[in-house]
Amino acid sequence: MNERLDYNKIKEYLGTLASSCSEIDDFVGYNEQELHDLLSSKYGISGKLLTIFKYEGALNGNDQRTLAGRVIHFGILESISKVDDYTLEASTIADCERVGFKVLSRIAYDSKRPDSKWLYKNFDQNTVEFNEIRLKSNLGLVGMEFSLTLKTKQPLTIDVNDWSDIESL
């Protein structure tokens, strides 16, 4: 069973994963201001943060079946206390990578469950890429970014009620 996918479903799903994972302490969706507010708050980041960096897509297929490949970029980040402690930086990046793979493993698990609706059979591990993150700031924010593609049905159908210049199909 496929259900139409959109940004809000991705954000809600990743937020649920973040709150369910014992090693993730916070979540921020794809909103630069929200991330900035969290980083600038009195407490900042304590522990690991899952954040969405980018959400994009592309259509492919034919007249009978159109698929939307949605590319989701998320990161696992952590603030380190000493920005010039390169051993700490490297171990924190490695730990964020480990936690990121836990998130990917959960996505793979959920994609095999028929009750997962839009995610069911739509995760392809061959699309996963990951890169280290070192944000240049006094916050010492480091971690790992992951990207994955979900392919879901995206029918290109017209509802005549949406268009004043179309009477019928």
PDB file of C-alpha atoms in Angstrom:
ATOM      1  CA  MET A   1       0.000   0.000   0.000  1.00  0.00           C
ATOM      2  CA  ASN A   2       1.498   3.308  -1.016  1.00  0.00           C
ATOM      3  CA  GLU A   3       0.445   6.606   0.406  1.00  0.00           C
ATOM      4  CA  ARG A   4       1.429   9.975  -1.011  1.00  0.00           C
ATOM      5  CA  LEU A   5       4.576  11.262   0.566  1.00  0.00           C
ATOM      6  CA  ASP A   6       5.420  14.861   1.408  1.00  0.00           C
ATOM      7  CA  TYR A   7       7.867  16.848   3.511  1.00  0.00           C
ATOM      8  CA  ASN A   8       5.654  16.873   6.611  1.00  0.00           C
ATOM      9  CA  LYS A   9       5.490  13.068   6.692  1.00  0.00           C
ATOM     10  CA  ILE A  10       9.280  12.854   6.437  1.00  0.00           C
ATOM     11  CA  LYS A  11       9.716  15.435   9.206  1.00  0.00           C
ATOM     12  CA  GLU A  12       7.205  13.688  11.468  1.00  0.00           C
ATOM     13  CA  TYR A  13       8.784  10.274  10.821  1.00  0.00           C
ATOM     14  CA  LEU A  14      12.360  11.432  11.511  1.00  0.00           C
ATOM     15  CA  GLY A  15      11.154  13.314  14.596  1.00  0.00           C
ATOM     16  CA  THR A  16       9.541  10.112  15.865  1.00  0.00           C
ATOM     17  CA  LEU A  17      12.756   8.177  15.223  1.00  0.00           C
ATOM     18  CA  ALA A  18      14.749  10.836  17.090  1.00  0.00           C
ATOM     19  CA  SER A  19      12.451  10.691  20.117  1.00  0.00           C
ATOM     20  CA  SER A  20      12.430   6.873  20.079  1.00  0.00           C
ATOM     21  CA  CYS A  21      16.196   6.406  19.830  1.00  0.00           C
ATOM     22  CA  SER A  22      17.926   6.313  23.212  1.00  0.00           C
ATOM     23  CA  GLU A  23      21.072   7.903  21.741  1.00  0.00           C
ATOM     24  CA  ILE A  24      19.435  10.962  20.132  1.00  0.00           C
ATOM     25  CA  ASP A  25      18.605  13.876  22.399  1.00  0.00           C
ATOM     26  CA  ASP A  26      16.967  16.405  20.073  1.00  0.00           C
ATOM     27  CA  PHE A  27      15.452  16.915  16.619  1.00  0.00           C
ATOM     28  CA  VAL A  28      15.212  19.881  14.256  1.00  0.00           C
ATOM     29  CA  GLY A  29      13.392  19.813  10.917  1.00  0.00           C
ATOM     30  CA  TYR A  30      14.567  21.604   7.788  1.00  0.00           C
ATOM     31  CA  ASN A  31      14.452  25.125   9.133  1.00  0.00           C
ATOM     32  CA  GLU A  32      17.675  27.072   9.430  1.00  0.00           C
ATOM     33  CA  GLN A  33      16.178  29.483  11.962  1.00  0.00           C
ATOM     34  CA  GLU A  34      14.950  26.641  14.190  1.00  0.00           C
ATOM     35  CA  LEU A  35      18.453  25.138  14.200  1.00  0.00           C
ATOM     36  CA  HIS A  36      20.008  28.559  14.851  1.00  0.00           C
ATOM     37  CA  ASP A  37      17.583  29.176  17.738  1.00  0.00           C
ATOM     38  CA  LEU A  38      18.478  25.842  19.324  1.00  0.00           C
ATOM     39  CA  LEU A  39      22.205  26.451  18.934  1.00  0.00           C
ATOM     40  CA  SER A  40      21.891  29.983  20.333  1.00  0.00           C
ATOM     41  CA  SER A  41      19.666  29.046  23.263  1.00  0.00           C
ATOM     42  CA  LYS A  42      20.926  29.136  26.819  1.00  0.00           C
ATOM     43  CA  TYR A  43      21.494  25.379  26.831  1.00  0.00           C
ATOM     44  CA  GLY A  44      22.453  24.839  23.189  1.00  0.00           C
ATOM     45  CA  ILE A  45      22.872  21.212  22.197  1.00  0.00           C
ATOM     46  CA  SER A  46      23.450  18.649  24.874  1.00  0.00           C
ATOM     47  CA  GLY A  47      24.012  15.264  23.337  1.00  0.00           C
ATOM     48  CA  LYS A  48      23.222  14.214  19.801  1.00  0.00           C
ATOM     49  CA  LEU A  49      20.906  16.082  17.463  1.00  0.00           C
ATOM     50  CA  LEU A  50      19.141  14.648  14.414  1.00  0.00           C
ATOM     51  CA  THR A  51      18.412  17.367  11.879  1.00  0.00           C
ATOM     52  CA  ILE A  52      17.106  17.473   8.319  1.00  0.00           C
ATOM     53  CA  PHE A  53      19.520  19.350   6.063  1.00  0.00           C
ATOM     54  CA  LYS A  54      17.782  19.092   2.723  1.00  0.00           C
ATOM     55  CA  TYR A  55      14.715  17.600   1.060  1.00  0.00           C
ATOM     56  CA  GLU A  56      14.558  17.378  -2.718  1.00  0.00           C
ATOM     57  CA  GLY A  57      13.101  15.207  -5.442  1.00  0.00           C
ATOM     58  CA  ALA A  58      12.791  14.308  -9.090  1.00  0.00           C
ATOM     59  CA  LEU A  59      10.137  12.565 -11.160  1.00  0.00           C
ATOM     60  CA  ASN A  60      10.716   9.636 -13.463  1.00  0.00           C
ATOM     61  CA  GLY A  61       8.572   7.066 -15.184  1.00  0.00           C
ATOM     62  CA  ASN A  62       6.007   7.108 -17.960  1.00  0.00           C
ATOM     63  CA  ASP A  63       2.337   7.936 -18.557  1.00  0.00           C
ATOM     64  CA  GLN A  64       1.195   4.792 -16.755  1.00  0.00           C
ATOM     65  CA  ARG A  65       3.438   5.064 -13.703  1.00  0.00           C
ATOM     66  CA  THR A  66       5.233   8.101 -12.347  1.00  0.00           C
ATOM     67  CA  LEU A  67       7.625   7.795  -9.431  1.00  0.00           C
ATOM     68  CA  ALA A  68       9.002  10.570  -7.284  1.00  0.00           C
ATOM     69  CA  GLY A  69      12.488  10.002  -5.968  1.00  0.00           C
ATOM     70  CA  ARG A  70      12.718  12.025  -2.783  1.00  0.00           C
ATOM     71  CA  VAL A  71      16.229  12.610  -1.512  1.00  0.00           C
ATOM     72  CA  ILE A  72      16.436  13.202   2.217  1.00  0.00           C
ATOM     73  CA  HIS A  73      19.621  14.578   3.760  1.00  0.00           C
ATOM     74  CA  PHE A  74      19.804  14.287   7.527  1.00  0.00           C
ATOM     75  CA  GLY A  75      22.601  14.717   9.995  1.00  0.00           C
ATOM     76  CA  ILE A  76      23.593  13.464  13.397  1.00  0.00           C
ATOM     77  CA  LEU A  77      25.436  16.306  15.120  1.00  0.00           C
ATOM     78  CA  GLU A  78      27.069  16.893  18.458  1.00  0.00           C
ATOM     79  CA  SER A  79      28.796  19.879  19.985  1.00  0.00           C
ATOM     80  CA  ILE A  80      32.301  19.295  21.312  1.00  0.00           C
ATOM     81  CA  SER A  81      33.678  21.275  24.231  1.00  0.00           C
ATOM     82  CA  LYS A  82      37.128  21.981  22.796  1.00  0.00           C
ATOM     83  CA  VAL A  83      37.162  22.968  19.131  1.00  0.00           C
ATOM     84  CA  ASP A  84      40.913  22.411  18.911  1.00  0.00           C
ATOM     85  CA  ASP A  85      40.810  18.878  20.375  1.00  0.00           C
ATOM     86  CA  TYR A  86      41.123  16.906  17.142  1.00  0.00           C
ATOM     87  CA  THR A  87      41.078  13.516  18.861  1.00  0.00           C
ATOM     88  CA  LEU A  88      37.751  14.396  20.497  1.00  0.00           C
ATOM     89  CA  GLU A  89      36.470  15.741  17.170  1.00  0.00           C
ATOM     90  CA  ALA A  90      37.350  12.504  15.343  1.00  0.00           C
ATOM     91  CA  SER A  91      35.819  10.255  18.005  1.00  0.00           C
ATOM     92  CA  THR A  92      32.633  12.375  18.074  1.00  0.00           C
ATOM     93  CA  ILE A  93      32.297  12.180  14.282  1.00  0.00           C
ATOM     94  CA  ALA A  94      32.762   8.393  14.449  1.00  0.00           C
ATOM     95  CA  ASP A  95      30.124   8.150  17.179  1.00  0.00           C
ATOM     96  CA  CYS A  96      27.677  10.261  15.141  1.00  0.00           C
ATOM     97  CA  GLU A  97      28.305   7.938  12.189  1.00  0.00           C
ATOM     98  CA  ARG A  98      27.491   4.930  14.390  1.00  0.00           C
ATOM     99  CA  VAL A  99      24.205   6.507  15.533  1.00  0.00           C
ATOM    100  CA  GLY A 100      23.357   7.548  11.963  1.00  0.00           C
ATOM    101  CA  PHE A 101      23.641   3.929  10.886  1.00  0.00           C
ATOM    102  CA  LYS A 102      21.230   3.020  13.669  1.00  0.00           C
ATOM    103  CA  VAL A 103      18.741   5.469  12.137  1.00  0.00           C
ATOM    104  CA  LEU A 104      19.329   3.990   8.658  1.00  0.00           C
ATOM    105  CA  SER A 105      18.887   0.482  10.066  1.00  0.00           C
ATOM    106  CA  ARG A 106      15.561   1.529  11.556  1.00  0.00           C
ATOM    107  CA  ILE A 107      14.454   3.045   8.233  1.00  0.00           C
ATOM    108  CA  ALA A 108      15.397  -0.233   6.488  1.00  0.00           C
ATOM    109  CA  TYR A 109      13.472  -2.208   9.125  1.00  0.00           C
ATOM    110  CA  ASP A 110      10.380  -0.004   8.843  1.00  0.00           C
ATOM    111  CA  SER A 111      10.457  -0.175   5.035  1.00  0.00           C
ATOM    112  CA  LYS A 112       9.924  -3.943   5.244  1.00  0.00           C
ATOM    113  CA  ARG A 113       6.768  -3.623   7.350  1.00  0.00           C
ATOM    114  CA  PRO A 114       3.488  -3.540   5.368  1.00  0.00           C
ATOM    115  CA  ASP A 115       1.928  -1.251   7.991  1.00  0.00           C
ATOM    116  CA  SER A 116       4.541   1.445   7.322  1.00  0.00           C
ATOM    117  CA  LYS A 117       2.342   2.859   4.521  1.00  0.00           C
ATOM    118  CA  TRP A 118       4.412   5.297   2.402  1.00  0.00           C
ATOM    119  CA  LEU A 119       7.749   3.783   3.469  1.00  0.00           C
ATOM    120  CA  TYR A 120       6.827   0.174   2.629  1.00  0.00           C
ATOM    121  CA  LYS A 121       9.287  -1.203   0.024  1.00  0.00           C
ATOM    122  CA  ASN A 122      10.499   2.316  -0.844  1.00  0.00           C
ATOM    123  CA  PHE A 123      13.928   2.380   0.815  1.00  0.00           C
ATOM    124  CA  ASP A 124      16.910   1.355  -1.324  1.00  0.00           C
ATOM    125  CA  GLN A 125      20.136   1.047   0.657  1.00  0.00           C
ATOM    126  CA  ASN A 126      22.109   1.457  -2.578  1.00  0.00           C
ATOM    127  CA  THR A 127      21.145   5.148  -2.600  1.00  0.00           C
ATOM    128  CA  VAL A 128      22.691   5.919   0.804  1.00  0.00           C
ATOM    129  CA  GLU A 129      25.674   8.258   0.958  1.00  0.00           C
ATOM    130  CA  PHE A 130      27.346   9.810   3.981  1.00  0.00           C
ATOM    131  CA  ASN A 131      29.920  12.516   4.713  1.00  0.00           C
ATOM    132  CA  GLU A 132      31.546  13.995   7.780  1.00  0.00           C
ATOM    133  CA  ILE A 133      30.476  17.414   9.032  1.00  0.00           C
ATOM    134  CA  ARG A 134      32.703  20.021  10.642  1.00  0.00           C
ATOM    135  CA  LEU A 135      30.825  23.293  11.041  1.00  0.00           C
ATOM    136  CA  LYS A 136      33.188  26.207  11.444  1.00  0.00           C
ATOM    137  CA  SER A 137      31.945  27.960  14.545  1.00  0.00           C
ATOM    138  CA  ASN A 138      32.764  28.429  18.181  1.00  0.00           C
ATOM    139  CA  LEU A 139      30.152  25.754  18.964  1.00  0.00           C
ATOM    140  CA  GLY A 140      32.390  22.942  17.787  1.00  0.00           C
ATOM    141  CA  LEU A 141      29.521  21.269  15.962  1.00  0.00           C
ATOM    142  CA  VAL A 142      30.597  18.052  14.231  1.00  0.00           C
ATOM    143  CA  GLY A 143      28.947  14.871  13.016  1.00  0.00           C
ATOM    144  CA  MET A 144      27.879  12.913   9.975  1.00  0.00           C
ATOM    145  CA  GLU A 145      25.440  13.723   7.168  1.00  0.00           C
ATOM    146  CA  PHE A 146      23.498  10.931   5.466  1.00  0.00           C
ATOM    147  CA  SER A 147      21.427  11.033   2.294  1.00  0.00           C
ATOM    148  CA  LEU A 148      18.975   8.460   1.010  1.00  0.00           C
ATOM    149  CA  THR A 149      16.393   8.251  -1.738  1.00  0.00           C
ATOM    150  CA  LEU A 150      12.832   7.030  -1.272  1.00  0.00           C
ATOM    151  CA  LYS A 151      10.902   6.187  -4.432  1.00  0.00           C
ATOM    152  CA  THR A 152       7.147   6.466  -4.146  1.00  0.00           C
ATOM    153  CA  LYS A 153       4.271   6.627  -6.587  1.00  0.00           C
ATOM    154  CA  GLN A 154       3.419  10.168  -7.591  1.00  0.00           C
ATOM    155  CA  PRO A 155       0.440  10.121  -9.964  1.00  0.00           C
ATOM    156  CA  LEU A 156       0.206  13.119 -12.264  1.00  0.00           C
ATOM    157  CA  THR A 157      -3.557  13.364 -12.349  1.00  0.00           C
ATOM    158  CA  ILE A 158      -5.789  16.376 -12.819  1.00  0.00           C
ATOM    159  CA  ASP A 159      -8.831  17.243 -10.747  1.00  0.00           C
ATOM    160  CA  VAL A 160     -11.063  19.334 -13.025  1.00  0.00           C
ATOM    161  CA  ASN A 161     -12.368  21.180  -9.948  1.00  0.00           C
ATOM    162  CA  ASP A 162      -8.918  22.768  -9.583  1.00  0.00           C
ATOM    163  CA  TRP A 163      -8.971  24.336 -13.066  1.00  0.00           C
ATOM    164  CA  SER A 164     -11.465  26.871 -14.359  1.00  0.00           C
ATOM    165  CA  ASP A 165     -10.441  26.296 -17.992  1.00  0.00           C
ATOM    166  CA  ILE A 166     -11.038  22.504 -18.011  1.00  0.00           C
ATOM    167  CA  GLU A 167     -14.601  21.230 -18.114  1.00  0.00           C
ATOM    168  CA  SER A 168     -13.997  17.494 -18.210  1.00  0.00           C
ATOM    169  CA  LEU A 169     -11.350  14.885 -18.924  1.00  0.00           C
TER     170      LEU A 169
END
